[in-house]
Amino acid sequence: MSHNEKPDKMARRQFVRISGVAGAASLMGLLRPSPGLAAPEHPPPCPPPGAPTPPGAPTTPGAPNCPPPAMATQCGSTSDTDPLWLDVQRCTGTTPPPSDCLRVTSTYVVRYGDPMNAHDFLLLPTCRVRGIECPFISTTSAPNYWSDAWDNARPGGQVPVMFPNIGLGINSAERRRFNQLHIHMAGILSGVQGQLNAVDNMITRNTASWGSQIVQVTGLDRQFNPPALATRSYRALRITLNDLMNDNLFRTLRNMVGQTQMGKQTLIVTPRSIGTRGFYVLNSQPDLVTPPGSPGGTGTCDLLLVYN
């Protein structure tokens, strides 16, 4: 579990059967060490990386594309003392920026996560954005933070995640420890993509049916020693690289669950390794309504991402 996040109040030790759509081999894969820090064997096709941001390029918190003052109650104030918001100001406040500010642009900062390693990074808006519940991130004025995260984290990106497979994730308001919006750019647990591949025929690109495309994915609950297998239910969507670059996943999610439910949501993006290359998008919430006999939902991406 990332040091940035809270432990799961709903967690329970679950040595559960893996969903019928994922075999025992996938389950065992969750517990095998990942094979080094190699890039994915077949990464999705990507545009060439953009030019690196010049050291000390001018950026200002609250620069273009930020929440208007009327949203301060929901999105936070620039005078807030949230540690990640203070980090953003530290990264953007000096020329050149501190060495742990790995990329600084006019709209986002990339810094190490905790623990600091080659597959644990955070993307933070340069605006004061409290979290997934901030209405601004779902508007047409907001930057596409998910596309930015992938452009940095992908093989050959500006701050590549050195892990066999990549996962991008955001936690719900209840599960996060710090309140500045942050997208985790990390590894994804070995075996997760195999489970998603096994239910690929259940997952479509139709955003209108996203809410009914519920799959079970087994991850690891690291609150226990040794970590315990934990199966949760997720709404699953399939998207293309073009979708990721041109659509706002926060807006797509809001259109499905409604603005009042946004604070409960976790959202995870990981490459699709079969068929037409693209991505799986997983979404869940603690009170997710699931079919009878299915495991419940979750408000955290920590069960599926690898930080250590």
Short mmCIF file of C-alpha atoms in Angstrom, two decimals:
data_model
loop_
_atom_site.label_atom_id
_atom_site.label_comp_id
_atom_site.label_asym_id
_atom_site.label_seq_id
_atom_site.Cartn_x
_atom_site.Cartn_y
_atom_site.Cartn_z
CA MET A 1 0.00 0.00 0.00
CA SER A 2 1.30 3.45 -0.84
CA HIS A 3 2.21 5.57 2.15
CA ASN A 4 0.00 8.24 0.59
CA GLU A 5 -3.19 6.28 1.19
CA LYS A 6 -5.35 5.22 4.12
CA PRO A 7 -5.93 1.58 5.05
CA ASP A 8 -9.22 0.09 3.91
CA LYS A 9 -11.85 0.25 6.65
CA MET A 10 -13.89 -2.27 4.67
CA ALA A 11 -11.02 -4.70 4.13
CA ARG A 12 -11.36 -8.23 5.35
CA ARG A 13 -9.00 -11.13 5.02
CA GLN A 14 -10.26 -12.92 1.95
CA PHE A 15 -8.78 -16.15 0.70
CA VAL A 16 -11.54 -16.33 -1.85
CA ARG A 17 -11.95 -18.29 -5.00
CA ILE A 18 -10.84 -16.39 -8.04
CA SER A 19 -13.68 -15.50 -10.39
CA GLY A 20 -14.63 -18.26 -12.79
CA VAL A 21 -13.31 -16.11 -15.59
CA ALA A 22 -9.76 -16.25 -14.29
CA GLY A 23 -7.88 -19.50 -13.78
CA ALA A 24 -5.69 -20.73 -10.98
CA ALA A 25 -2.62 -19.90 -13.04
CA SER A 26 -3.58 -16.23 -12.97
CA LEU A 27 -4.05 -16.44 -9.21
CA MET A 28 -0.59 -17.92 -8.76
CA GLY A 29 0.76 -15.18 -11.01
CA LEU A 30 -0.32 -12.60 -8.44
CA LEU A 31 2.14 -14.02 -5.96
CA ARG A 32 5.09 -14.55 -8.28
CA PRO A 33 7.78 -11.87 -8.30
CA SER A 34 7.65 -9.72 -11.41
CA PRO A 35 10.44 -10.55 -13.90
CA GLY A 36 12.72 -7.60 -13.31
CA LEU A 37 12.03 -4.09 -14.53
CA ALA A 38 11.63 -4.79 -18.21
CA ALA A 39 9.23 -2.80 -20.36
CA PRO A 40 6.05 -4.57 -21.55
CA GLU A 41 6.68 -7.05 -24.34
CA HIS A 42 3.95 -5.55 -26.52
CA PRO A 43 3.19 -1.99 -25.38
CA PRO A 44 0.23 -0.24 -26.98
CA PRO A 45 1.11 1.94 -29.96
CA CYS A 46 1.93 5.45 -28.81
CA PRO A 47 2.73 8.78 -30.38
CA PRO A 48 6.34 9.89 -30.03
CA PRO A 49 7.06 11.57 -26.70
CA GLY A 50 6.86 15.32 -26.51
CA ALA A 51 9.90 17.44 -25.90
CA PRO A 52 11.07 17.44 -22.29
CA THR A 53 10.08 20.42 -20.25
CA PRO A 54 13.08 22.78 -20.00
CA PRO A 55 14.41 22.92 -16.45
CA GLY A 56 12.83 25.80 -14.63
CA ALA A 57 10.17 26.39 -17.26
CA PRO A 58 7.82 29.01 -15.81
CA THR A 59 4.71 27.58 -14.21
CA THR A 60 2.34 29.11 -11.72
CA PRO A 61 -0.12 27.31 -9.46
CA GLY A 62 -3.53 28.54 -10.46
CA ALA A 63 -2.36 29.26 -14.04
CA PRO A 64 -4.66 28.47 -17.02
CA ASN A 65 -7.35 25.79 -16.77
CA CYS A 66 -7.95 25.90 -13.03
CA PRO A 67 -11.14 25.69 -10.96
CA PRO A 68 -12.93 29.04 -10.75
CA PRO A 69 -13.28 30.71 -7.35
CA ALA A 70 -16.91 29.57 -7.17
CA MET A 71 -15.65 25.96 -6.89
CA ALA A 72 -13.27 26.64 -3.99
CA THR A 73 -15.58 24.94 -1.49
CA GLN A 74 -15.46 21.70 -3.48
CA CYS A 75 -11.99 21.96 -5.01
CA GLY A 76 -9.93 23.62 -2.29
CA SER A 77 -8.22 26.95 -1.73
CA THR A 78 -4.75 27.96 -2.86
CA SER A 79 -4.01 28.78 0.80
CA ASP A 80 -4.57 25.15 1.87
CA THR A 81 -1.68 23.32 3.52
CA ASP A 82 -2.22 19.84 2.12
CA PRO A 83 1.29 18.28 1.82
CA LEU A 84 0.94 17.39 -1.86
CA TRP A 85 -0.34 20.87 -2.67
CA LEU A 86 2.69 22.30 -0.87
CA ASP A 87 4.86 19.99 -2.98
CA VAL A 88 3.29 21.41 -6.14
CA GLN A 89 4.10 24.94 -5.02
CA ARG A 90 7.64 23.91 -4.14
CA CYS A 91 8.12 22.33 -7.58
CA THR A 92 6.76 25.34 -9.44
CA GLY A 93 8.22 28.03 -7.21
CA THR A 94 11.93 27.82 -8.04
CA THR A 95 14.09 27.90 -11.16
CA PRO A 96 15.30 25.27 -11.74
CA PRO A 97 12.82 23.15 -9.81
CA PRO A 98 14.08 20.79 -7.07
CA SER A 99 15.59 17.54 -8.35
CA ASP A 100 12.72 15.40 -7.04
CA CYS A 101 10.30 17.37 -9.25
CA LEU A 102 10.81 15.09 -12.23
CA ARG A 103 8.67 17.04 -14.67
CA VAL A 104 7.09 20.46 -14.34
CA THR A 105 4.63 21.85 -16.90
CA SER A 106 2.03 24.58 -16.87
CA THR A 107 -0.72 22.11 -15.92
CA TYR A 108 0.92 19.28 -13.94
CA VAL A 109 3.93 18.15 -11.92
CA VAL A 110 5.39 14.65 -11.76
CA ARG A 111 7.24 13.63 -8.61
CA TYR A 112 8.23 10.41 -6.92
CA GLY A 113 5.69 8.50 -4.89
CA ASP A 114 6.39 6.96 -1.53
CA PRO A 115 8.40 4.72 -1.47
CA MET A 116 10.75 6.38 -3.97
CA ASN A 117 11.68 3.98 -6.78
CA ALA A 118 11.59 3.57 -10.55
CA HIS A 119 7.95 2.46 -10.70
CA ASP A 120 6.20 4.73 -8.24
CA PHE A 121 5.34 8.26 -9.37
CA LEU A 122 2.55 10.78 -8.89
CA LEU A 123 1.03 13.24 -11.36
CA LEU A 124 -0.30 16.36 -9.59
CA PRO A 125 -2.19 19.31 -11.13
CA THR A 126 -0.49 22.69 -10.79
CA CYS A 127 -3.96 24.01 -9.90
CA ARG A 128 -5.41 23.49 -6.45
CA VAL A 129 -7.66 20.49 -7.10
CA ARG A 130 -8.77 18.72 -3.95
CA GLY A 131 -9.52 15.33 -5.48
CA ILE A 132 -11.74 13.19 -7.68
CA GLU A 133 -14.84 14.92 -6.28
CA CYS A 134 -13.78 18.37 -7.61
CA PRO A 135 -16.35 19.21 -10.35
CA PHE A 136 -13.77 21.09 -12.40
CA ILE A 137 -11.89 17.97 -13.51
CA SER A 138 -15.00 16.77 -15.38
CA THR A 139 -15.41 19.97 -17.40
CA THR A 140 -14.23 20.75 -20.91
CA SER A 141 -11.83 23.34 -19.44
CA ALA A 142 -9.85 20.78 -17.47
CA PRO A 143 -6.58 19.32 -18.77
CA ASN A 144 -6.64 15.64 -19.71
CA TYR A 145 -4.68 14.42 -16.68
CA TRP A 146 -5.07 10.73 -17.64
CA SER A 147 -3.55 11.27 -21.06
CA ASP A 148 -0.73 13.26 -19.44
CA ALA A 149 -0.11 10.46 -16.94
CA TRP A 150 0.12 7.84 -19.68
CA ASP A 151 2.36 10.00 -21.85
CA ASN A 152 4.82 10.22 -18.96
CA ALA A 153 4.50 6.67 -17.62
CA ARG A 154 4.52 4.68 -20.88
CA PRO A 155 7.63 3.01 -22.28
CA GLY A 156 9.67 5.81 -23.83
CA GLY A 157 7.72 8.46 -21.93
CA GLN A 158 9.11 11.40 -20.02
CA VAL A 159 9.05 9.60 -16.65
CA PRO A 160 8.60 5.95 -17.66
CA VAL A 161 7.36 3.41 -15.14
CA MET A 162 9.98 0.67 -15.14
CA PHE A 163 7.81 -2.36 -14.57
CA PRO A 164 6.58 -5.23 -16.78
CA ASN A 165 3.08 -3.73 -16.92
CA ILE A 166 1.81 -0.28 -15.96
CA GLY A 167 -1.17 0.82 -13.94
CA LEU A 168 -2.52 4.34 -13.47
CA GLY A 169 -4.86 4.83 -10.53
CA ILE A 170 -6.69 7.28 -8.33
CA ASN A 171 -8.27 6.64 -4.93
CA SER A 172 -11.60 7.75 -3.52
CA ALA A 173 -11.88 10.65 -1.08
CA GLU A 174 -12.23 8.26 1.88
CA ARG A 175 -9.20 6.17 0.94
CA ARG A 176 -6.64 8.85 0.16
CA ARG A 177 -4.39 10.36 2.82
CA PHE A 178 -3.56 13.60 1.02
CA ASN A 179 -6.14 15.79 -0.67
CA GLN A 180 -4.41 17.30 -3.69
CA LEU A 181 -5.55 15.34 -6.75
CA HIS A 182 -2.90 12.75 -7.61
CA ILE A 183 -2.82 10.00 -10.20
CA HIS A 184 -0.57 7.10 -9.25
CA MET A 185 1.75 6.02 -12.06
CA ALA A 186 2.96 2.60 -10.93
CA GLY A 187 3.32 -1.06 -11.75
CA ILE A 188 0.26 -3.26 -11.91
CA LEU A 189 0.15 -6.55 -10.07
CA SER A 190 1.31 -9.58 -12.01
CA GLY A 191 -1.74 -11.60 -13.05
CA VAL A 192 -4.24 -8.74 -13.23
CA GLN A 193 -4.07 -8.32 -16.99
CA GLY A 194 -4.41 -12.08 -17.46
CA GLN A 195 -7.65 -11.96 -15.50
CA LEU A 196 -8.90 -9.06 -17.63
CA ASN A 197 -7.89 -10.85 -20.84
CA ALA A 198 -9.99 -13.82 -19.71
CA VAL A 199 -13.13 -11.66 -19.54
CA ASP A 200 -12.29 -9.48 -22.52
CA ASN A 201 -15.41 -10.60 -24.39
CA MET A 202 -17.53 -9.12 -21.57
CA ILE A 203 -15.88 -5.71 -21.80
CA THR A 204 -16.89 -3.27 -24.56
CA ARG A 205 -16.10 0.31 -25.58
CA ASN A 206 -19.74 1.30 -25.08
CA THR A 207 -19.64 3.85 -22.26
CA ALA A 208 -23.43 3.60 -21.94
CA SER A 209 -23.09 -0.02 -20.76
CA TRP A 210 -20.02 0.54 -18.56
CA GLY A 211 -22.12 0.38 -15.39
CA SER A 212 -23.37 -3.13 -16.17
CA GLN A 213 -20.03 -4.59 -17.30
CA ILE A 214 -19.01 -5.85 -13.86
CA VAL A 215 -16.03 -8.17 -13.51
CA GLN A 216 -14.21 -9.64 -10.53
CA VAL A 217 -10.47 -9.08 -10.18
CA THR A 218 -8.26 -10.60 -7.50
CA GLY A 219 -5.49 -8.45 -6.08
CA LEU A 220 -3.48 -8.32 -2.87
CA ASP A 221 -4.47 -6.69 0.39
CA ARG A 222 -1.13 -5.65 1.84
CA GLN A 223 -2.57 -4.70 5.21
CA PHE A 224 -1.97 -8.29 6.21
CA ASN A 225 1.35 -10.04 6.72
CA PRO A 226 1.69 -11.99 4.55
CA PRO A 227 -0.55 -10.13 2.06
CA ALA A 228 -3.96 -11.73 1.55
CA LEU A 229 -5.73 -12.34 -1.72
CA ALA A 230 -8.63 -9.95 -2.09
CA THR A 231 -11.26 -10.16 -4.83
CA ARG A 232 -13.37 -7.10 -5.59
CA SER A 233 -15.93 -6.21 -8.24
CA TYR A 234 -15.20 -3.50 -10.81
CA ARG A 235 -17.07 -1.85 -13.63
CA ALA A 236 -14.92 -2.49 -16.71
CA LEU A 237 -14.57 -0.48 -19.92
CA ARG A 238 -12.31 -0.89 -22.94
CA ILE A 239 -10.88 2.18 -24.65
CA THR A 240 -8.39 2.93 -27.41
CA LEU A 241 -5.32 5.14 -27.20
CA ASN A 242 -7.27 7.74 -29.17
CA ASP A 243 -10.05 7.59 -26.56
CA LEU A 244 -7.54 8.15 -23.77
CA MET A 245 -5.97 11.10 -25.56
CA ASN A 246 -9.20 12.81 -26.59
CA ASP A 247 -11.81 11.92 -23.98
CA ASN A 248 -11.89 12.96 -20.35
CA LEU A 249 -12.24 9.81 -18.21
CA PHE A 250 -13.36 11.87 -15.23
CA ARG A 251 -16.24 13.26 -17.29
CA THR A 252 -17.12 9.79 -18.62
CA LEU A 253 -17.20 8.50 -15.04
CA ARG A 254 -19.27 11.44 -13.79
CA ASN A 255 -21.79 10.89 -16.57
CA MET A 256 -22.25 7.33 -15.32
CA VAL A 257 -22.31 7.72 -11.53
CA GLY A 258 -23.35 11.37 -11.09
CA GLN A 259 -21.40 14.20 -9.48
CA THR A 260 -22.64 13.47 -5.93
CA GLN A 261 -21.10 9.98 -6.12
CA MET A 262 -17.70 10.99 -7.50
CA GLY A 263 -15.99 11.14 -4.10
CA LYS A 264 -16.59 7.39 -3.61
CA GLN A 265 -14.86 6.31 -6.82
CA THR A 266 -11.58 4.63 -7.61
CA LEU A 267 -10.40 4.56 -11.22
CA ILE A 268 -7.64 2.39 -12.70
CA VAL A 269 -6.22 2.35 -16.25
CA THR A 270 -3.95 -0.41 -17.57
CA PRO A 271 -2.92 -1.44 -21.10
CA ARG A 272 -4.87 -4.12 -22.95
CA SER A 273 -2.47 -6.75 -24.28
CA ILE A 274 -4.74 -8.72 -26.63
CA GLY A 275 -6.73 -7.83 -29.72
CA THR A 276 -6.74 -4.21 -30.78
CA ARG A 277 -4.31 -2.49 -28.46
CA GLY A 278 -5.69 0.01 -26.04
CA PHE A 279 -6.60 0.06 -22.35
CA TYR A 280 -8.88 -1.42 -19.74
CA VAL A 281 -10.53 1.10 -17.41
CA LEU A 282 -11.69 -0.26 -14.05
CA ASN A 283 -13.95 1.64 -11.68
CA SER A 284 -15.37 0.70 -8.32
CA GLN A 285 -16.79 2.10 -5.10
CA PRO A 286 -17.31 0.54 -1.64
CA ASP A 287 -21.10 0.28 -2.02
CA LEU A 288 -21.03 -0.98 -5.60
CA VAL A 289 -24.18 -2.95 -6.41
CA THR A 290 -23.06 -6.36 -7.69
CA PRO A 291 -24.79 -9.54 -8.86
CA PRO A 292 -25.79 -11.99 -6.10
CA GLY A 293 -22.84 -14.00 -4.84
CA SER A 294 -20.28 -11.52 -6.19
CA PRO A 295 -17.73 -9.76 -3.99
CA GLY A 296 -18.30 -6.12 -3.13
CA GLY A 297 -16.56 -3.10 -4.53
CA THR A 298 -13.72 -0.94 -3.27
CA GLY A 299 -12.68 2.70 -3.12
CA THR A 300 -8.97 2.07 -3.60
CA CYS A 301 -6.61 1.25 -6.46
CA ASP A 302 -4.02 -0.07 -3.98
CA LEU A 303 -5.19 -3.68 -4.31
CA LEU A 304 -4.02 -3.79 -7.94
CA LEU A 305 -1.06 -1.39 -8.12
CA VAL A 306 2.54 -2.11 -7.11
CA TYR A 307 4.42 0.67 -5.29
CA ASN A 308 7.19 -1.21 -3.45
#
